[in-house]
Coordinates of C-alpha atoms in Angstrom, one line a residue:
X1 CA 87.5 75.2 96.2
X2 CA 85.1 78.2 95.8
X3 CA 82.6 80.1 97.9
X4 CA 80.3 81.2 95.0
X5 CA 79.8 85.0 94.9
X6 CA 77.3 85.0 92.1
X7 CA 76.6 82.7 89.0
X8 CA 79.6 82.7 86.6
X9 CA 80.3 80.9 83.7
X10 CA 84.3 80.9 83.5
X11 CA 84.4 79.9 79.9
X12 CA 81.9 82.6 78.6
X13 CA 84.3 85.5 79.7
X14 CA 87.8 86.5 80.7
X15 CA 88.7 86.3 84.3
X16 CA 91.8 88.0 86.3
X17 CA 93.7 86.2 89.1
X18 CA 93.9 88.8 91.9
X19 CA 96.1 88.1 94.6
X20 CA 96.3 90.7 97.5
X21 CA 99.3 89.6 99.5
X22 CA 101.1 91.5 102.1
X23 CA 103.7 92.9 99.9
X24 CA 102.2 93.4 96.5
X25 CA 98.9 93.3 94.4
X26 CA 99.7 90.7 91.8
X27 CA 97.3 90.2 88.7
X28 CA 97.4 87.6 85.8
X29 CA 95.2 87.0 82.8
X30 CA 95.2 83.6 81.0
X31 CA 93.6 82.3 77.7
X32 CA 93.3 79.3 75.8
X33 CA 96.0 78.9 73.2
X34 CA 93.6 77.0 71.3
X35 CA 95.9 73.8 71.2
X36 CA 94.5 72.8 74.9
X37 CA 97.0 74.7 76.5
X38 CA 97.3 78.6 77.9
X39 CA 98.3 81.8 77.0
X40 CA 99.4 84.6 79.3
X41 CA 97.6 87.4 78.0
X42 CA 99.0 89.9 80.7
X43 CA 100.1 90.6 84.2
X44 CA 101.0 93.2 86.5
X45 CA 102.7 94.1 89.9
X46 CA 102.0 96.7 92.1
X47 CA 104.2 97.0 95.4
X48 CA 101.9 97.7 98.6
X49 CA 102.7 100.5 100.9
X50 CA 103.8 98.8 104.1
X51 CA 101.2 97.8 106.7
X52 CA 98.4 97.9 104.3
X53 CA 97.9 94.4 104.6
X54 CA 99.1 92.7 107.8
X55 CA 98.7 88.5 108.8
X56 CA 96.2 88.6 106.0
X57 CA 93.8 91.2 106.9
X58 CA 93.3 94.5 105.1
X59 CA 94.5 97.0 107.4
X60 CA 93.6 100.1 105.2
X61 CA 90.9 99.1 102.7
X62 CA 90.9 102.8 100.7
X63 CA 94.8 102.2 100.5
X64 CA 94.5 98.7 99.3
X65 CA 91.6 99.4 96.8
X66 CA 94.1 102.1 95.1
X67 CA 96.7 99.7 94.6
X68 CA 94.3 97.2 92.8
X69 CA 93.3 100.0 90.7
X70 CA 96.8 100.8 89.9
X71 CA 97.4 97.4 89.2
X72 CA 94.7 97.0 86.8
X73 CA 95.5 100.1 84.9
X74 CA 98.8 98.8 84.3
X75 CA 97.2 95.6 83.1
X76 CA 95.5 97.9 80.2
X77 CA 92.6 95.3 80.0
X78 CA 88.8 95.8 79.7
X79 CA 88.1 92.9 82.0
X80 CA 86.8 93.6 85.3
X81 CA 86.0 90.1 86.4
X82 CA 88.2 88.8 89.0
X83 CA 89.0 85.9 91.4
X84 CA 90.2 86.5 94.5
X85 CA 91.7 84.4 97.4
X86 CA 91.6 84.3 101.3
X87 CA 94.5 83.4 103.2
X88 CA 94.4 79.7 104.5
X89 CA 94.5 81.2 107.9
X90 CA 91.1 82.6 107.5
X91 CA 89.7 79.6 106.3
X92 CA 88.5 76.3 108.4
X93 CA 88.4 73.2 106.1
X94 CA 87.6 69.6 107.1
X95 CA 87.0 66.6 104.9
X96 CA 83.8 64.5 105.6
X97 CA 82.9 61.0 104.2
X98 CA 79.4 60.7 103.0
X99 CA 77.2 58.3 101.0
X100 CA 77.5 58.5 97.5
X101 CA 74.7 59.7 95.1
X102 CA 72.8 62.4 97.1
X103 CA 71.0 64.9 95.7
X104 CA 72.5 68.3 96.2
X105 CA 70.0 69.5 98.6
X106 CA 70.5 66.8 100.7
X107 CA 74.4 67.1 100.7
X108 CA 74.1 70.6 101.7
X109 CA 72.0 69.6 104.8
X110 CA 74.7 67.1 105.7
X111 CA 77.2 69.6 105.1
X112 CA 75.5 72.2 107.3
X113 CA 75.2 69.5 110.0
X114 CA 78.7 68.7 110.1
X115 CA 79.8 72.4 110.0
X116 CA 77.8 73.0 113.0
X117 CA 79.8 70.7 115.1
X118 CA 83.6 72.0 114.3
X119 CA 83.0 75.8 113.4
X120 CA 83.6 78.1 116.7
X121 CA 80.9 80.5 114.9
X122 CA 77.3 80.7 114.5
X123 CA 76.5 79.6 110.7
X124 CA 75.0 82.9 110.2
X125 CA 78.4 84.5 110.7
X126 CA 80.4 82.4 108.1
X127 CA 80.4 81.7 104.4
X128 CA 80.1 78.3 103.8
X129 CA 80.9 76.1 100.7
X130 CA 81.5 72.4 99.9
X131 CA 82.9 70.7 97.0
X132 CA 82.9 66.9 96.3
X133 CA 86.7 65.6 95.9
X134 CA 85.9 62.2 94.8
X135 CA 85.4 58.6 95.5
X136 CA 86.2 57.8 99.4
X137 CA 89.6 56.2 99.7
X138 CA 88.2 53.3 101.7
X139 CA 84.6 52.7 100.1
X140 CA 83.4 52.9 96.5
X141 CA 79.9 53.5 97.8
X142 CA 81.1 56.7 99.7
X143 CA 82.4 60.1 98.4
X144 CA 84.7 62.6 100.3
X145 CA 83.7 66.1 100.5
X146 CA 85.7 69.1 101.3
X147 CA 83.9 71.8 103.2
X148 CA 85.4 75.3 103.7
X149 CA 84.3 78.2 105.8
X150 CA 85.1 81.7 106.7
X151 CA 84.0 84.4 108.9
X152 CA 81.6 86.8 106.5
X153 CA 83.7 89.7 107.4
X154 CA 86.7 88.6 106.0
X155 CA 85.2 87.5 102.7
X156 CA 83.6 91.0 102.7
X157 CA 86.8 92.7 103.3
X158 CA 88.4 91.1 100.3
X159 CA 85.3 92.0 98.1
X160 CA 85.2 95.3 99.4
X161 CA 88.6 96.1 98.0
X162 CA 88.1 94.7 94.9
X163 CA 84.9 96.5 94.4
X164 CA 86.2 99.8 95.4
X165 CA 88.5 99.6 92.6
X166 CA 85.9 99.1 89.8
X167 CA 86.4 95.3 89.8
X168 CA 83.6 92.5 89.8
X169 CA 84.8 89.7 92.3
X170 CA 83.3 86.6 90.5
X171 CA 85.1 83.7 92.6
X172 CA 86.3 83.4 95.9
X173 CA 89.1 80.8 96.4
X174 CA 91.5 79.9 99.0
X175 CA 95.3 80.9 98.5
X176 CA 96.8 77.5 99.4
X177 CA 94.2 76.0 96.8
X178 CA 95.2 78.4 94.3
X179 CA 98.8 77.8 94.9
X180 CA 98.3 73.9 94.3
X181 CA 96.5 74.5 91.3
X182 CA 99.5 76.5 89.8
X183 CA 101.8 73.8 91.2
X184 CA 100.3 71.1 89.0
X185 CA 101.6 72.9 86.1
X186 CA 105.0 72.8 87.4
X187 CA 104.8 69.1 88.6
X188 CA 104.4 68.7 84.8
X189 CA 108.0 69.7 84.2
X190 CA 109.8 67.5 86.6
X191 CA 111.4 64.1 85.3
X192 CA 108.5 61.4 84.7
X193 CA 106.0 64.5 85.6
X194 CA 106.8 64.1 89.3
X195 CA 105.0 60.6 89.5
X196 CA 106.0 58.7 92.6
X197 CA 108.3 61.5 93.6
X198 CA 108.2 63.4 97.0
X199 CA 108.1 67.1 96.4
X200 CA 108.5 70.3 98.9
X201 CA 106.9 73.1 97.4
X202 CA 108.3 76.1 99.6
X203 CA 106.6 79.2 99.4
X204 CA 108.5 82.3 100.9
X205 CA 106.4 85.4 101.0
X206 CA 107.2 88.8 103.0
X207 CA 106.4 87.5 106.7
X208 CA 106.0 83.6 106.1
X209 CA 107.7 80.5 104.9
X210 CA 105.2 77.7 104.0
X211 CA 106.2 74.3 103.3
X212 CA 104.0 71.8 101.7
X213 CA 105.2 68.3 101.0
X214 CA 103.6 66.4 98.2
X215 CA 103.5 63.3 96.3
X216 CA 101.2 62.0 93.5
X217 CA 99.3 65.6 94.0
X218 CA 98.3 64.5 97.6
X219 CA 99.4 66.7 100.7
X220 CA 102.0 64.7 103.0
X221 CA 102.5 67.4 105.3
X222 CA 102.1 71.2 105.9
X223 CA 104.2 73.6 108.1
X224 CA 104.4 77.2 108.6
X225 CA 107.4 79.2 109.8
X226 CA 107.9 82.8 110.6
X227 CA 110.5 84.0 108.2
X228 CA 110.1 86.1 105.2
X229 CA 111.5 89.0 102.6
X230 CA 110.3 91.8 104.6
X231 CA 113.4 91.2 107.1
X232 CA 115.8 91.9 103.9
X233 CA 113.8 94.8 102.9
X234 CA 114.1 96.6 106.2
X235 CA 117.9 96.0 106.0
X236 CA 118.1 97.4 102.7
X237 CA 115.9 100.4 103.7
X238 CA 118.3 100.8 106.6
X239 CA 121.7 100.4 104.8
X240 CA 120.8 102.7 101.9
X241 CA 118.4 105.2 103.6
X242 CA 115.4 104.4 101.7
X243 CA 111.7 104.4 102.4
X244 CA 110.4 100.6 102.9
X245 CA 108.5 100.7 99.6
X246 CA 111.6 102.2 97.6
X247 CA 113.7 99.4 99.0
X248 CA 111.1 96.7 98.1
X249 CA 110.9 98.0 94.6
X250 CA 114.9 98.0 94.3
X251 CA 115.2 94.8 95.7
X252 CA 112.6 93.3 92.9
X253 CA 114.8 94.9 90.3
X254 CA 117.7 93.5 91.8
X255 CA 119.2 97.2 91.3
X256 CA 121.4 97.9 94.3
X257 CA 124.9 98.9 94.9
X258 CA 127.5 96.0 95.0
X259 CA 127.8 95.9 98.7
X260 CA 124.2 94.9 99.2
X261 CA 125.1 91.1 97.8
X262 CA 127.9 90.8 100.3
X263 CA 126.3 92.4 103.3
X264 CA 122.6 91.5 103.0
X265 CA 121.8 89.1 100.3
X266 CA 124.1 86.3 100.8
X267 CA 123.5 86.5 104.8
X268 CA 119.8 86.6 104.1
X269 CA 120.0 83.3 101.6
X270 CA 122.1 81.4 103.9
X271 CA 119.4 82.2 106.7
X272 CA 116.5 81.1 104.4
X273 CA 118.3 78.0 103.7
X274 CA 118.8 76.9 107.4
X275 CA 115.1 77.8 108.1
X276 CA 114.0 75.4 105.2
X277 CA 116.4 72.7 106.6
X278 CA 115.1 72.7 109.6
X279 CA 111.6 72.8 108.3
X280 CA 112.5 69.6 106.1
X281 CA 113.9 67.9 109.5
X282 CA 110.4 68.5 111.2
X283 CA 109.0 66.7 108.5
X284 CA 111.4 64.0 108.2
X285 CA 111.0 63.5 112.3
X286 CA 107.2 63.5 112.5
X287 CA 106.4 61.7 109.3
X288 CA 107.8 58.0 108.1
X289 CA 109.6 59.6 105.2
X290 CA 113.3 60.2 105.3
X291 CA 113.8 61.9 101.6
X292 CA 112.7 64.8 99.4
X293 CA 113.4 64.3 95.6
X294 CA 112.7 68.0 94.5
X295 CA 112.5 71.3 96.3
X296 CA 110.3 73.8 94.4
X297 CA 110.8 77.4 95.6
X298 CA 107.8 80.0 95.0
X299 CA 106.5 83.2 96.5
X300 CA 108.3 86.7 96.6
X301 CA 111.8 85.5 97.9
X302 CA 112.0 83.0 95.2
X303 CA 113.0 85.8 92.8
X304 CA 116.1 86.6 94.5
X305 CA 119.3 85.8 92.8
X306 CA 121.2 82.6 93.2
X307 CA 118.5 81.5 95.8
X308 CA 118.2 78.2 94.1
X309 CA 121.9 77.3 94.5
X310 CA 122.1 78.5 97.8
X311 CA 119.0 75.8 98.7
X312 CA 120.5 73.3 97.2
X313 CA 123.8 73.6 98.1
X314 CA 122.5 73.5 102.0
X315 CA 120.0 70.7 101.6
X316 CA 121.7 68.5 98.9
X317 CA 118.7 68.3 97.1
X318 CA 117.5 69.5 93.3
X319 CA 116.0 72.7 93.6
X320 CA 114.2 74.8 91.2
X321 CA 112.5 78.1 90.9
X322 CA 108.5 77.6 90.6
X323 CA 107.5 79.1 87.0
X324 CA 104.0 77.9 86.2
X325 CA 103.8 79.8 82.8
X326 CA 107.0 77.4 81.3
X327 CA 104.9 75.9 78.9
X328 CA 102.7 78.6 78.1
X329 CA 102.5 80.8 75.0
X330 CA 103.0 84.8 75.8
X331 CA 101.1 87.5 74.1
X332 CA 102.8 90.5 72.4
X333 CA 102.3 92.3 75.4
X334 CA 104.3 90.1 77.8
X335 CA 108.1 90.3 78.0
X336 CA 109.5 86.8 78.7
X337 CA 112.4 88.1 80.8
X338 CA 110.4 90.0 83.0
X339 CA 107.8 87.2 83.6
X340 CA 110.5 84.6 84.1
X341 CA 111.8 86.8 87.0
X342 CA 108.4 87.4 88.5
X343 CA 107.0 84.1 87.8
X344 CA 107.7 82.4 91.3
X345 CA 105.7 85.3 92.9
X346 CA 102.9 85.1 90.8
X347 CA 101.6 81.4 91.9
X348 CA 98.5 82.4 93.7
X349 CA 97.7 85.2 90.8
X350 CA 98.1 82.0 88.4
X351 CA 96.2 79.7 90.2
X352 CA 93.2 82.2 90.4
X353 CA 93.5 82.8 86.6
X354 CA 93.1 79.3 86.0
X355 CA 89.5 79.4 87.4
X356 CA 88.6 80.8 84.0
X357 CA 89.0 77.2 82.9
X358 CA 87.0 75.3 85.2
X359 CA 84.7 72.6 83.7

């Protein structure tokens, strides 16, 4: 799903996936491997100073742009075209069913009419886009259309950060859709490519845990809980007398004194596993489903040592760490060990980088 920012032919040039989260700026650039797969050209992560991004809002545009600029310099690329994303909380989405075979212009009129009914803002205050999902499940004569709308100020904020960093936004997506695009690469790694299996995709970021339960690529359930890695970073900063930024960097490097694991890491992982167990219980009690086949951990907290073992032990469910790059070729510029460590936190950036290959 995208809000078109300009005419862009993805296959004509390179594209960087740019993810501006509350804790870091992440960039990924992919290319074709020439055999129907992908090659990781380069990636970078730049830790953001605290409170630059809060609840998905860019609080300090200048500081955010400077971090994006530093991340781009680390990337050492000549590519300036980027795909960026809005948090799902900033986007209103709705699926509608319409008659098949309509012209684009007629479809636009229908979408605007529908949008008028459920968007609580004047249409001239929002960026609106739509995408045909496919045939309607109930009728071959109808199609399903996904509508997405966001306040213009939210769109302009992200665009301004990229442009101030000297980059050219070409595609604007939604973070949750970018994650799902990257998830399809992980699903292929599961037994029988995950067919017919119920998979819990758990993205644990700095402040929020997002649970998405899927089967055969269809969302069955979505839940958001207030739990994230910032609490651990704050505890590290307090225990070892560091700044928040230093604590975040050392946490990512897993470069802390021995008592960190006993006093902070282990209790945090147990708390995270407990939060996830509660989220899964909500899924079981509010749907007809009573089991999960696999848990896939993504987000910044998925890079923490032994997190998959702690979650598997608590939930008794097969748990893996998300790695959308597992089947990709790596360029000489990418260190495999570093990418393996960072992969789970690069889901949004990877999904955005995949937009280069849109048909």
